[in-house]
Amino acid sequence: MAFINYASREINCKIVYYGPGLCGKTTNLQTIYQRTSPEARGKMISLATETERTLFFDFLPLALGDIRGFKTRFHLYTVPGQVFYDASRKLILKGVDGVVFVADSQEERLDANIESMENLKDNLEEQGYELEKIPFVVQYNKRDLPNQTPLEELKELLNPDQVPDFEACALTGEGVFETLKAVAKQILVELKKGRK
């Protein structure tokens, strides 16, 4: 749920990158961070324990303009990939404004993608959200690898509702900003409707 800071005249929105372990969530955030102007971004913070890691940072995209005189600041988060860190995943989803599901295109990761998508739906429902009613995009990462699942099969299994989706290679940056822009645009549309 967007947070409005009247003192700084900013609307703060939370985008969570969700997906199975080692699918490229962290690489997405690192790529965005490295290619965002230092004046427009906050510090990247890594919350690491012995067994899991969560990254987050905020940035103020200057090209998106204002909403009723307020600038929009996006806070980007990753969740730990492994499903047994479910408590952390639920906590990170609290107050979410938009979700990017990062799928690992490798054939051997297909079951992990499906399990993670189901976990996302369950965790959102537990917090009173419906995936179909929040800004949501799917990214098919690692499209540069030889052992990839055919795109049509990924779309059928992970994106039956045909939300915006993108092929990507987070290491090179291909598809990373297109994914981010798509979810940010959906969030802004919701904000302008005044639902938040």
PDB file of N, CA, C and O in Angstrom, residues 31-88:
ATOM      1  N   THR A  31      21.508  -4.833 -11.297  1.00  0.00           N
ATOM      2  CA  THR A  31      21.581  -4.189 -12.613  1.00  0.00           C
ATOM      3  C   THR A  31      20.872  -2.837 -12.595  1.00  0.00           C
ATOM      4  O   THR A  31      21.388  -1.840 -13.086  1.00  0.00           O
ATOM      5  N   ILE A  32      19.667  -2.805 -12.016  1.00  0.00           N
ATOM      6  CA  ILE A  32      18.923  -1.544 -11.933  1.00  0.00           C
ATOM      7  C   ILE A  32      19.709  -0.530 -11.112  1.00  0.00           C
ATOM      8  O   ILE A  32      19.862   0.628 -11.505  1.00  0.00           O
ATOM      9  N   TYR A  33      20.237  -0.975  -9.996  1.00  0.00           N
ATOM     10  CA  TYR A  33      20.978  -0.081  -9.107  1.00  0.00           C
ATOM     11  C   TYR A  33      22.210   0.506  -9.812  1.00  0.00           C
ATOM     12  O   TYR A  33      22.444   1.717  -9.773  1.00  0.00           O
ATOM     13  N   GLN A  34      22.968  -0.359 -10.476  1.00  0.00           N
ATOM     14  CA  GLN A  34      24.201   0.093 -11.143  1.00  0.00           C
ATOM     15  C   GLN A  34      23.916   1.052 -12.285  1.00  0.00           C
ATOM     16  O   GLN A  34      24.740   1.902 -12.598  1.00  0.00           O
ATOM     17  N   ARG A  35      22.756   0.942 -12.899  1.00  0.00           N
ATOM     18  CA  ARG A  35      22.452   1.768 -14.070  1.00  0.00           C
ATOM     19  C   ARG A  35      21.530   2.944 -13.754  1.00  0.00           C
ATOM     20  O   ARG A  35      21.047   3.607 -14.665  1.00  0.00           O
ATOM     21  N   THR A  36      21.276   3.155 -12.460  1.00  0.00           N
ATOM     22  CA  THR A  36      20.458   4.285 -12.042  1.00  0.00           C
ATOM     23  C   THR A  36      21.380   5.376 -11.525  1.00  0.00           C
ATOM     24  O   THR A  36      22.329   5.107 -10.800  1.00  0.00           O
ATOM     25  N   SER A  37      21.093   6.593 -11.904  1.00  0.00           N
ATOM     26  CA  SER A  37      21.905   7.739 -11.481  1.00  0.00           C
ATOM     27  C   SER A  37      22.021   7.786  -9.961  1.00  0.00           C
ATOM     28  O   SER A  37      21.012   7.664  -9.264  1.00  0.00           O
ATOM     29  N   PRO A  38      23.232   7.982  -9.432  1.00  0.00           N
ATOM     30  CA  PRO A  38      23.416   8.042  -7.972  1.00  0.00           C
ATOM     31  C   PRO A  38      22.537   9.090  -7.294  1.00  0.00           C
ATOM     32  O   PRO A  38      22.124   8.910  -6.147  1.00  0.00           O
ATOM     33  N   GLU A  39      22.215  10.189  -7.996  1.00  0.00           N
ATOM     34  CA  GLU A  39      21.363  11.225  -7.403  1.00  0.00           C
ATOM     35  C   GLU A  39      19.913  10.766  -7.252  1.00  0.00           C
ATOM     36  O   GLU A  39      19.155  11.338  -6.483  1.00  0.00           O
ATOM     37  N   ALA A  40      19.535   9.762  -8.020  1.00  0.00           N
ATOM     38  CA  ALA A  40      18.134   9.332  -8.027  1.00  0.00           C
ATOM     39  C   ALA A  40      17.890   8.089  -7.178  1.00  0.00           C
ATOM     40  O   ALA A  40      16.773   7.620  -7.091  1.00  0.00           O
ATOM     41  N   ARG A  41      18.925   7.566  -6.533  1.00  0.00           N
ATOM     42  CA  ARG A  41      18.746   6.312  -5.799  1.00  0.00           C
ATOM     43  C   ARG A  41      19.286   6.432  -4.374  1.00  0.00           C
ATOM     44  O   ARG A  41      20.160   7.239  -4.082  1.00  0.00           O
ATOM     45  N   GLY A  42      18.736   5.592  -3.511  1.00  0.00           N
ATOM     46  CA  GLY A  42      19.246   5.493  -2.147  1.00  0.00           C
ATOM     47  C   GLY A  42      20.314   4.418  -2.087  1.00  0.00           C
ATOM     48  O   GLY A  42      20.745   3.881  -3.110  1.00  0.00           O
ATOM     49  N   LYS A  43      20.728   4.082  -0.884  1.00  0.00           N
ATOM     50  CA  LYS A  43      21.728   3.026  -0.705  1.00  0.00           C
ATOM     51  C   LYS A  43      21.095   1.664  -0.945  1.00  0.00           C
ATOM     52  O   LYS A  43      19.929   1.443  -0.615  1.00  0.00           O
ATOM     53  N   MET A  44      21.890   0.735  -1.497  1.00  0.00           N
ATOM     54  CA  MET A  44      21.408  -0.636  -1.574  1.00  0.00           C
ATOM     55  C   MET A  44      21.741  -1.295  -0.244  1.00  0.00           C
ATOM     56  O   MET A  44      22.869  -1.222   0.219  1.00  0.00           O
ATOM     57  N   ILE A  45      20.744  -1.886   0.356  1.00  0.00           N
ATOM     58  CA  ILE A  45      20.927  -2.512   1.657  1.00  0.00           C
ATOM     59  C   ILE A  45      20.718  -4.005   1.496  1.00  0.00           C
ATOM     60  O   ILE A  45      19.764  -4.454   0.862  1.00  0.00           O
ATOM     61  N   SER A  46      21.629  -4.759   2.065  1.00  0.00           N
ATOM     62  CA  SER A  46      21.527  -6.209   2.030  1.00  0.00           C
ATOM     63  C   SER A  46      21.340  -6.699   3.450  1.00  0.00           C
ATOM     64  O   SER A  46      22.187  -6.451   4.311  1.00  0.00           O
ATOM     65  N   LEU A  47      20.213  -7.331   3.707  1.00  0.00           N
ATOM     66  CA  LEU A  47      19.967  -7.941   5.006  1.00  0.00           C
ATOM     67  C   LEU A  47      20.325  -9.412   4.876  1.00  0.00           C
ATOM     68  O   LEU A  47      19.605 -10.170   4.242  1.00  0.00           O
ATOM     69  N   ALA A  48      21.463  -9.765   5.428  1.00  0.00           N
ATOM     70  CA  ALA A  48      21.926 -11.136   5.277  1.00  0.00           C
ATOM     71  C   ALA A  48      21.986 -11.818   6.632  1.00  0.00           C
ATOM     72  O   ALA A  48      22.461 -11.247   7.607  1.00  0.00           O
ATOM     73  N   THR A  49      21.474 -13.034   6.670  1.00  0.00           N
ATOM     74  CA  THR A  49      21.665 -13.879   7.845  1.00  0.00           C
ATOM     75  C   THR A  49      22.575 -15.005   7.389  1.00  0.00           C
ATOM     76  O   THR A  49      23.070 -14.999   6.253  1.00  0.00           O
ATOM     77  N   GLU A  50      22.778 -15.979   8.232  1.00  0.00           N
ATOM     78  CA  GLU A  50      23.627 -17.106   7.855  1.00  0.00           C
ATOM     79  C   GLU A  50      23.104 -17.825   6.625  1.00  0.00           C
ATOM     80  O   GLU A  50      23.863 -18.356   5.836  1.00  0.00           O
ATOM     81  N   THR A  51      21.791 -17.841   6.480  1.00  0.00           N
ATOM     82  CA  THR A  51      21.191 -18.703   5.469  1.00  0.00           C
ATOM     83  C   THR A  51      20.385 -18.005   4.388  1.00  0.00           C
ATOM     84  O   THR A  51      19.972 -18.629   3.432  1.00  0.00           O
ATOM     85  N   GLU A  52      20.109 -16.711   4.532  1.00  0.00           N
ATOM     86  CA  GLU A  52      19.284 -16.053   3.523  1.00  0.00           C
ATOM     87  C   GLU A  52      19.721 -14.606   3.338  1.00  0.00           C
ATOM     88  O   GLU A  52      20.415 -14.047   4.162  1.00  0.00           O
ATOM     89  N   ARG A  53      19.270 -14.019   2.235  1.00  0.00           N
ATOM     90  CA  ARG A  53      19.629 -12.636   1.970  1.00  0.00           C
ATOM     91  C   ARG A  53      18.462 -11.926   1.304  1.00  0.00           C
ATOM     92  O   ARG A  53      17.800 -12.470   0.437  1.00  0.00           O
ATOM     93  N   THR A  54      18.235 -10.700   1.735  1.00  0.00           N
ATOM     94  CA  THR A  54      17.226  -9.839   1.125  1.00  0.00           C
ATOM     95  C   THR A  54      17.912  -8.541   0.738  1.00  0.00           C
ATOM     96  O   THR A  54      18.665  -7.986   1.521  1.00  0.00           O
ATOM     97  N   LEU A  55      17.663  -8.087  -0.464  1.00  0.00           N
ATOM     98  CA  LEU A  55      18.218  -6.813  -0.916  1.00  0.00           C
ATOM     99  C   LEU A  55      17.099  -5.808  -1.070  1.00  0.00           C
ATOM    100  O   LEU A  55      15.991  -6.166  -1.452  1.00  0.00           O
ATOM    101  N   PHE A  56      17.396  -4.539  -0.801  1.00  0.00           N
ATOM    102  CA  PHE A  56      16.441  -3.513  -1.174  1.00  0.00           C
ATOM    103  C   PHE A  56      17.128  -2.163  -1.322  1.00  0.00           C
ATOM    104  O   PHE A  56      18.193  -1.922  -0.773  1.00  0.00           O
ATOM    105  N   PHE A  57      16.530  -1.322  -2.135  1.00  0.00           N
ATOM    106  CA  PHE A  57      16.951   0.068  -2.276  1.00  0.00           C
ATOM    107  C   PHE A  57      15.770   0.843  -2.831  1.00  0.00           C
ATOM    108  O   PHE A  57      14.797   0.279  -3.300  1.00  0.00           O
ATOM    109  N   ASP A  58      15.853   2.158  -2.752  1.00  0.00           N
ATOM    110  CA  ASP A  58      14.775   2.984  -3.296  1.00  0.00           C
ATOM    111  C   ASP A  58      15.359   3.909  -4.349  1.00  0.00           C
ATOM    112  O   ASP A  58      16.549   4.190  -4.350  1.00  0.00           O
ATOM    113  N   PHE A  59      14.510   4.331  -5.259  1.00  0.00           N
ATOM    114  CA  PHE A  59      14.951   5.301  -6.262  1.00  0.00           C
ATOM    115  C   PHE A  59      13.778   6.155  -6.712  1.00  0.00           C
ATOM    116  O   PHE A  59      12.619   5.789  -6.554  1.00  0.00           O
ATOM    117  N   LEU A  60      14.133   7.298  -7.225  1.00  0.00           N
ATOM    118  CA  LEU A  60      13.162   8.276  -7.669  1.00  0.00           C
ATOM    119  C   LEU A  60      13.341   8.458  -9.167  1.00  0.00           C
ATOM    120  O   LEU A  60      14.244   9.154  -9.609  1.00  0.00           O
ATOM    121  N   PRO A  61      12.530   7.772  -9.972  1.00  0.00           N
ATOM    122  CA  PRO A  61      12.692   7.909 -11.419  1.00  0.00           C
ATOM    123  C   PRO A  61      12.222   9.295 -11.862  1.00  0.00           C
ATOM    124  O   PRO A  61      11.071   9.652 -11.667  1.00  0.00           O
ATOM    125  N   LEU A  62      13.124  10.044 -12.413  1.00  0.00           N
ATOM    126  CA  LEU A  62      12.829  11.440 -12.727  1.00  0.00           C
ATOM    127  C   LEU A  62      11.919  11.590 -13.931  1.00  0.00           C
ATOM    128  O   LEU A  62      11.252  12.599 -14.084  1.00  0.00           O
ATOM    129  N   ALA A  63      11.852  10.574 -14.783  1.00  0.00           N
ATOM    130  CA  ALA A  63      11.093  10.697 -16.026  1.00  0.00           C
ATOM    131  C   ALA A  63       9.598  10.430 -15.851  1.00  0.00           C
ATOM    132  O   ALA A  63       8.821  10.687 -16.754  1.00  0.00           O
ATOM    133  N   LEU A  64       9.189   9.905 -14.710  1.00  0.00           N
ATOM    134  CA  LEU A  64       7.788   9.510 -14.565  1.00  0.00           C
ATOM    135  C   LEU A  64       6.849  10.654 -14.218  1.00  0.00           C
ATOM    136  O   LEU A  64       5.645  10.510 -14.287  1.00  0.00           O
ATOM    137  N   GLY A  65       7.413  11.778 -13.803  1.00  0.00           N
ATOM    138  CA  GLY A  65       6.553  12.932 -13.523  1.00  0.00           C
ATOM    139  C   GLY A  65       5.869  12.845 -12.173  1.00  0.00           C
ATOM    140  O   GLY A  65       6.161  11.980 -11.363  1.00  0.00           O
ATOM    141  N   ASP A  66       4.947  13.767 -11.949  1.00  0.00           N
ATOM    142  CA  ASP A  66       4.275  13.884 -10.658  1.00  0.00           C
ATOM    143  C   ASP A  66       2.848  13.348 -10.727  1.00  0.00           C
ATOM    144  O   ASP A  66       2.247  13.271 -11.790  1.00  0.00           O
ATOM    145  N   ILE A  67       2.331  13.011  -9.552  1.00  0.00           N
ATOM    146  CA  ILE A  67       0.917  12.681  -9.398  1.00  0.00           C
ATOM    147  C   ILE A  67       0.372  13.673  -8.387  1.00  0.00           C
ATOM    148  O   ILE A  67       0.778  13.649  -7.221  1.00  0.00           O
ATOM    149  N   ARG A  68      -0.482  14.557  -8.846  1.00  0.00           N
ATOM    150  CA  ARG A  68      -1.075  15.600  -7.997  1.00  0.00           C
ATOM    151  C   ARG A  68      -0.008  16.346  -7.202  1.00  0.00           C
ATOM    152  O   ARG A  68      -0.147  16.596  -6.009  1.00  0.00           O
ATOM    153  N   GLY A  69       1.114  16.665  -7.853  1.00  0.00           N
ATOM    154  CA  GLY A  69       2.173  17.437  -7.204  1.00  0.00           C
ATOM    155  C   GLY A  69       3.132  16.624  -6.344  1.00  0.00           C
ATOM    156  O   GLY A  69       4.007  17.176  -5.691  1.00  0.00           O
ATOM    157  N   PHE A  70       2.982  15.303  -6.348  1.00  0.00           N
ATOM    158  CA  PHE A  70       3.865  14.426  -5.573  1.00  0.00           C
ATOM    159  C   PHE A  70       4.771  13.633  -6.517  1.00  0.00           C
ATOM    160  O   PHE A  70       4.323  13.160  -7.552  1.00  0.00           O
ATOM    161  N   LYS A  71       6.025  13.480  -6.145  1.00  0.00           N
ATOM    162  CA  LYS A  71       6.944  12.613  -6.893  1.00  0.00           C
ATOM    163  C   LYS A  71       6.716  11.180  -6.415  1.00  0.00           C
ATOM    164  O   LYS A  71       6.258  10.959  -5.299  1.00  0.00           O
ATOM    165  N   THR A  72       7.020  10.225  -7.278  1.00  0.00           N
ATOM    166  CA  THR A  72       6.856   8.824  -6.912  1.00  0.00           C
ATOM    167  C   THR A  72       8.216   8.195  -6.679  1.00  0.00           C
ATOM    168  O   THR A  72       9.073   8.231  -7.553  1.00  0.00           O
ATOM    169  N   ARG A  73       8.405   7.625  -5.498  1.00  0.00           N
ATOM    170  CA  ARG A  73       9.642   6.930  -5.161  1.00  0.00           C
ATOM    171  C   ARG A  73       9.321   5.438  -5.077  1.00  0.00           C
ATOM    172  O   ARG A  73       8.371   5.044  -4.411  1.00  0.00           O
ATOM    173  N   PHE A  74      10.108   4.634  -5.766  1.00  0.00           N
ATOM    174  CA  PHE A  74       9.901   3.186  -5.753  1.00  0.00           C
ATOM    175  C   PHE A  74      10.932   2.519  -4.849  1.00  0.00           C
ATOM    176  O   PHE A  74      12.113   2.825  -4.922  1.00  0.00           O
ATOM    177  N   HIS A  75      10.455   1.606  -4.032  1.00  0.00           N
ATOM    178  CA  HIS A  75      11.320   0.806  -3.162  1.00  0.00           C
ATOM    179  C   HIS A  75      11.306  -0.610  -3.727  1.00  0.00           C
ATOM    180  O   HIS A  75      10.239  -1.230  -3.807  1.00  0.00           O
ATOM    181  N   LEU A  76      12.473  -1.112  -4.126  1.00  0.00           N
ATOM    182  CA  LEU A  76      12.577  -2.433  -4.737  1.00  0.00           C
ATOM    183  C   LEU A  76      13.132  -3.424  -3.723  1.00  0.00           C
ATOM    184  O   LEU A  76      14.134  -3.144  -3.066  1.00  0.00           O
ATOM    185  N   TYR A  77      12.478  -4.571  -3.614  1.00  0.00           N
ATOM    186  CA  TYR A  77      12.868  -5.618  -2.675  1.00  0.00           C
ATOM    187  C   TYR A  77      12.994  -6.955  -3.407  1.00  0.00           C
ATOM    188  O   TYR A  77      12.255  -7.217  -4.346  1.00  0.00           O
ATOM    189  N   THR A  78      13.881  -7.796  -2.900  1.00  0.00           N
ATOM    190  CA  THR A  78      13.902  -9.198  -3.317  1.00  0.00           C
ATOM    191  C   THR A  78      13.469 -10.036  -2.122  1.00  0.00           C
ATOM    192  O   THR A  78      13.625  -9.615  -0.981  1.00  0.00           O
ATOM    193  N   VAL A  79      12.935 -11.206  -2.408  1.00  0.00           N
ATOM    194  CA  VAL A  79      12.643 -12.158  -1.327  1.00  0.00           C
ATOM    195  C   VAL A  79      13.679 -13.275  -1.396  1.00  0.00           C
ATOM    196  O   VAL A  79      14.232 -13.538  -2.465  1.00  0.00           O
ATOM    197  N   PRO A  80      13.929 -13.955  -0.265  1.00  0.00           N
ATOM    198  CA  PRO A  80      14.786 -15.140  -0.331  1.00  0.00           C
ATOM    199  C   PRO A  80      14.126 -16.161  -1.250  1.00  0.00           C
ATOM    200  O   PRO A  80      12.903 -16.327  -1.209  1.00  0.00           O
ATOM    201  N   GLY A  81      14.896 -16.813  -2.085  1.00  0.00           N
ATOM    202  CA  GLY A  81      14.322 -17.701  -3.090  1.00  0.00           C
ATOM    203  C   GLY A  81      13.741 -18.993  -2.558  1.00  0.00           C
ATOM    204  O   GLY A  81      12.711 -19.455  -3.020  1.00  0.00           O
ATOM    205  N   GLN A  82      14.387 -19.574  -1.584  1.00  0.00           N
ATOM    206  CA  GLN A  82      13.952 -20.890  -1.127  1.00  0.00           C
ATOM    207  C   GLN A  82      12.642 -20.784  -0.349  1.00  0.00           C
ATOM    208  O   GLN A  82      12.477 -19.910   0.492  1.00  0.00           O
ATOM    209  N   VAL A  83      11.742 -21.720  -0.613  1.00  0.00           N
ATOM    210  CA  VAL A  83      10.402 -21.677  -0.030  1.00  0.00           C
ATOM    211  C   VAL A  83      10.438 -21.827   1.490  1.00  0.00           C
ATOM    212  O   VAL A  83       9.577 -21.331   2.189  1.00  0.00           O
ATOM    213  N   PHE A  84      11.494 -22.473   2.042  1.00  0.00           N
ATOM    214  CA  PHE A  84      11.503 -22.653   3.494  1.00  0.00           C
ATOM    215  C   PHE A  84      11.788 -21.349   4.239  1.00  0.00           C
ATOM    216  O   PHE A  84      11.770 -21.305   5.459  1.00  0.00           O
ATOM    217  N   TYR A  85      12.018 -20.241   3.519  1.00  0.00           N
ATOM    218  CA  TYR A  85      12.113 -18.927   4.160  1.00  0.00           C
ATOM    219  C   TYR A  85      10.785 -18.196   4.046  1.00  0.00           C
ATOM    220  O   TYR A  85      10.730 -16.997   3.840  1.00  0.00           O
ATOM    221  N   ASP A  86       9.712 -18.942   4.176  1.00  0.00           N
ATOM    222  CA  ASP A  86       8.382 -18.402   3.948  1.00  0.00           C
ATOM    223  C   ASP A  86       8.033 -17.231   4.861  1.00  0.00           C
ATOM    224  O   ASP A  86       7.379 -16.288   4.429  1.00  0.00           O
ATOM    225  N   ALA A  87       8.469 -17.260   6.104  1.00  0.00           N
ATOM    226  CA  ALA A  87       8.153 -16.160   7.026  1.00  0.00           C
ATOM    227  C   ALA A  87       8.743 -14.850   6.512  1.00  0.00           C
ATOM    228  O   ALA A  87       8.085 -13.811   6.538  1.00  0.00           O
ATOM    229  N   SER A  88       9.972 -14.903   6.013  1.00  0.00           N
ATOM    230  CA  SER A  88      10.601 -13.701   5.452  1.00  0.00           C
ATOM    231  C   SER A  88       9.854 -13.235   4.212  1.00  0.00           C
ATOM    232  O   SER A  88       9.640 -12.037   4.020  1.00  0.00           O
TER     233      SER A  88
END
